[in-house]
Each structure stands twice: as C-alpha cells, then as structure tokens.
Amino acid sequence: MCGIIARIGHDDAAETLLSGLENLEYRGYDSAGIAVQNGSGVKVHKCSGEVSDLKSTLDVHPNGNMGIGHTRWSTHGPPTDENAHPHTDTVGDVAVVHNGVIDNYDELKADLKANGHEFESDTDTEVIPHLIDEYRTETGDTELAVRRAVDTLEGSYAIAAIVDGENAVYAARKGSPLVLGLNDEEWFLASDVPAFLDYTDEVIYLEDGDIVVLNPDSYRITDLEGSPVDRPVDTVDWDPEDAGKGEYDHYMLKEINTQPTALSNTIEGRVEDGDVAFETLPADSFEDIDTVQFVACGTSYHAAMYGAQLLRTAGVRTEVIRASEYESMSGPVDENTLVVAVTQSGETADTLDAVRRATDGGAQSLAVTNVVGSTAARTADDAVYIRAGPEVGVAATKTFSSQAVTLALLTQRIAADVPDATPAEDRAAMLEDLENLPQHVETVLETSQAEALARETVDSESYFFIGNGLGHSVALEGALKFKEITYEHAEGFASGELKHGPLALVTEQTPLFAVATGDDKKTKTNAIEAQSRGAPIVAIGPDEHPLVDVADTHLSVPDTHPVWAGLLANVQLQLLSYHAANLLGRPIDKPRNLAKSVTVE
Ligand code: F6R
C-alpha cells in the first residue's frame, strides 16, 4: 500500500519525482524518499513524514536525469527514516523502491547476511537491492540480475531500481500495480496514472511477470526469461486537472463538489430509449446466471449493498459478502454464479482474493471499478468502469455515488437477461429521473445546511446513523465516512435494529441522523423512539417525508425516484462529515492509519 514512481529523461528528474509522489500520497504518507543518479553515485534522500517533509529537507534538488521515488504506508517496520524507501545494497550502488509484501524476506535476509551483506532497516524490501547486487556480482549483467532477483521473491511487488553508473531504470511487477507512461521526452513508471498525468496520457498497463528496462531514448518489456513482450499503448481519458486540488482546500471537498460531472460521465451513453446498455456487456451476457454474489470492502461494500438490494427486488438470487469474509461466508458457487467485485481502486487485496476463490470454484466474474487496467479489471472475466475520474482523498466520495449508479444500471441489465427476473416495473420513470440526478446533486451542493449542522452537533459524544431499505447502506456509509475523517465515534444501523441494543447508548448527547428517502418503512418509528430518549433527530430526505415533521432538524434533498434519493442523502452526509472534520482540525485527505489502496489482506 505504497506509491512508487520512476522517471528517466534527458534533464533532471527530482522535481518530477517529487510532484509525482504528491499525487500518489493517497496510497500512503508515513514516509517518503527519492533516489537520483547522474553517473557519479546514487543519491538517496528519505525521511519519515509526508512528501512535504521530504521536500523541506532538500535545500537544492539533487541532479540526475533518472530517479525513483516512494511514499510509504508501513507494513514491515515502523515509519522511521531508516525504514523509508529507497533502500540500497551495502555499498549504496543499487537503490530500489517497492510496493507490495515479500513473504520470504526473512530467509533471504539470513542468506544475504551470511554472504556479508549489511542491512539497515526492518523492511522486507531491503532484501531486493542486496539480491540485485549479489546477482550482478555473479553475472556482470544488471538486467539478468534483476530478473533473477525477482524470480527469487515470493509475495507481491512492483519495484523500480537504479544502479550507479547505468543510464537505465529497471522495473518489475507481480501482484502490485505498475503503469508505464510515455511521452516524447521521458518515460515514467508509477503505481497509478495521476503520478505522471501532468506529463503524459499515453500509458502501458504492465502485467504480472513483466520486466521493464527504460533508457533515456528507448524502453523494453520482457518476460522473466528475457523474451520480448508486446503490450498495447492506451490513452487515458483523465484530465490532469482532475488529479489536482484546484480551488478547494481539500481533495475530499473537490471530489464531493465534482460529483455532478462524475455522475454525468457514469451515466453517459448507458441509457438509451428507456434501456440500459453497457459497452462491454452485450445483450444476453447474463442469460445463464442464477445467482449473483457482490464482494467488496468498506465504502464499496455499501455501494454493493445498494446494488444487491435492487437486484434482489428484481427477483434475482443475490448475496452481498464482505470480501475479507468471503472464504467463510460464501456457499458453493458454480458456472451459473456471477461474482461482481466492486472496487474503486481495483487493487484491494481482500476483494481480489474473493474473486480468485470464486473463479477457482467455477463462477463467472465481473469487476466494477474506477481504474482502467487495474488488477480487478484484468483478473475478472469482464469489467465495467464507473468513470468517476481520479479520486485522491482517502475517504471515498464521488466513487461511492458512481458505483451505486453503475450498479443500479447493472441490475437492470442483469434482470433483463436472467430468466424469470423482472426489471423494475417503473424502469422508465427510474431511468428518466436518473438523467436529473447530476442536477439534483448540484442542488444539494448549493443549498446544503450541513456545515451549520456540523457546528451545532460537533461536540456530541457519539453519532448514530439509521436507514431502512436502500437507506440502510446510506446510513452505514454515512457513519463510516464520519468516523474515518472526524475520529469521532459513529455507528450506522438498520433502523429497526436500534431497539435491539444500540438504544441503550442513546442520550441527548447522541444525535441520530435518519436517512428518510421514501422506500423506508421503519425509520420514522425508530427515530421517534430515540427522540423520546433525548436524542436530537436529523432527518435527511425530501421535504415531504413524514419524518421531517417530527425531526428536530432537516437536511433537505430534492424529490426524486426512491432509487436515487438515498444517493442525494449521502451527499448531505458527505458534507456533514467533511465540515465536522474541518471544524475539528483533522487532516481530512489523509486520515490517520488509513491509506486509499489496501493491497494487503
Ligand atoms: C472509505 C474507503 C474504504 C474503501 C475500501 C475499498 O472511505 O475509501 O473503505 O472503500 O478500502 O477500496 P476499493 O473500493 O478500492 O476496493
């Protein structure tokens, strides 16, 4: 769960590496470092802290036309200067950055130590530069040494290496993402496209087993045996501005506010003449499916709950399973099972593991993801993109909305194929209202009173969120967002569950946010029960909802089809969390202990 970058060209690399690392910080931000070289030694600069801390230690940027960089989210060893990447071999000729986990590093380290190698960190990564050094000494050929080194590694990796005196960057991937960026002047390698989107939108998505050698004027991709491999060049349709903060104080606020555009992109071309069409899923794609399993984690799980409920309503046998629990929760699957992996990043280890388990059992698979070329998109049989654009804030916001809409459309598409399933009776009305969703979100953004409400409630003891039906997933998402960026205690419940235990916690110090979006039956009665025990009730829903009359406060959303109303309520809850966290002075885009892309199980 780290970000790596490499760059080689004809002029100095340091500036580009540092700005690339800033765009990768969502992947981890407990330490950072770069290494550059210009033929007279590899210069490593690294420290614990954020990229801004690293920058402040560099009075002048080191010279060198090639370099590597890393931003860390620690797994092996605490976030110290020594454990920050890049790591080097004993004499400092080989420098390596790594994203992933090396499972057999203990035994490799023992062998290397026995051969005289000296180690400085607690990390698993440090064995890699030592291995490359060992095999270089044996073979006199760095490329061969890199291939042999990665062949020795067990686990997952995306690595980039530079070697003193060599005008080259070496890289390899297995199980962790790595993208090659190409322009006329320079080449890049990075964990994700935003790292170099300011410089190019031409990319090659590398595959597991690929070895890359970059020289200033050429690049080569081979397999582990050294045979050339051909990979297509793609053009990314993300705008560099999408990856920046723009006029906003935080990425999260920008991403909340750009949801109307994100949703327009999600919907574009997918609803035609009252029908749903997906570019990669021709009619009858799902005709042999009898069961659909959604697998996901965190916010994506809440979006999956949303989609699963709609599919169940359409009469399709549907399960929604937390990816980390897939092994124990999934019953038998077969070729008539479709597993839908919902993952913004497309790299979440638990979700990928669930997909592999399901496909090993014979299931068909579909990834619903934001990232073209991601591991989920390549592992699953098919992929549907949510088209939200890059999301940098660690708290998922616009991707939740785009996932939920994509899944709502997908359910209609699946229900059209599965025998005996019935697409929504009022599908025409639902799809018509979908066209207005971006405008409705705009209205919420323009009129929201969430900031004032955050001011009123910010000193509370705990925050409870309830919802019923589609509102249940919105309540869970509201609570997750609130706790992850405010660090305050927040819990989400199905409305009817409140009285089965949680009610004991309710006092006048615990505001209750009730998602009241129209398809809920139990929210009003349960909210009133909490109110009579002193809890201030906030209704989040359209003005006409019966709960609004009894609630103490109301966050209003435009009147729309019940399928979309929950998504509008969710925007209000995103704003509430954002403003509460801002008032509490929290580091909103980089909440403590969290990283955006969770590539360990
Ligand atoms: C919360 C959040 C996480 C992710 C989860 C899954 O704001 O972002 O809960 O939703 O880690 O990530 P993806 O969707 O990349 O699989």
PDB file of C-alpha atoms in Angstrom, residues 78 98 130 146 206 212 250 310 326 332 375 471 491 560 580 587:
ATOM      1  CA  PRO A  78       7.517   1.468  11.857  1.00  0.00           C
ATOM      2  CA  HIS A  98       8.869  -1.324  -3.741  1.00  0.00           C
ATOM      3  CA  HIS A 130      21.003  -6.732  -1.947  1.00  0.00           C
ATOM      4  CA  VAL A 146      17.030  -8.020 -11.774  1.00  0.00           C
ATOM      5  CA  LEU A 206       2.106  -3.732 -17.278  1.00  0.00           C
ATOM      6  CA  VAL A 212      10.953  -3.303 -17.900  1.00  0.00           C
ATOM      7  CA  HIS A 250      -9.114  19.553   0.305  1.00  0.00           C
ATOM      8  CA  LEU A 310     -32.077  -3.585  -6.275  1.00  0.00           C
ATOM      9  CA  TYR A 326     -15.603 -14.460   1.552  1.00  0.00           C
ATOM     10  CA  PRO A 332     -20.753 -23.257  -3.110  1.00  0.00           C
ATOM     11  CA  THR A 375      -5.781  -5.850 -11.315  1.00  0.00           C
ATOM     12  CA  GLY A 471     -31.347   3.920   3.211  1.00  0.00           C
ATOM     13  CA  GLU A 491     -22.233   3.886  14.115  1.00  0.00           C
ATOM     14  CA  THR A 560     -36.829  12.164  -6.954  1.00  0.00           C
ATOM     15  CA  ALA A 580     -17.301  18.261  11.180  1.00  0.00           C
ATOM     16  CA  PRO A 587      -6.140  16.044   8.286  1.00  0.00           C
TER      17      PRO A 587
END
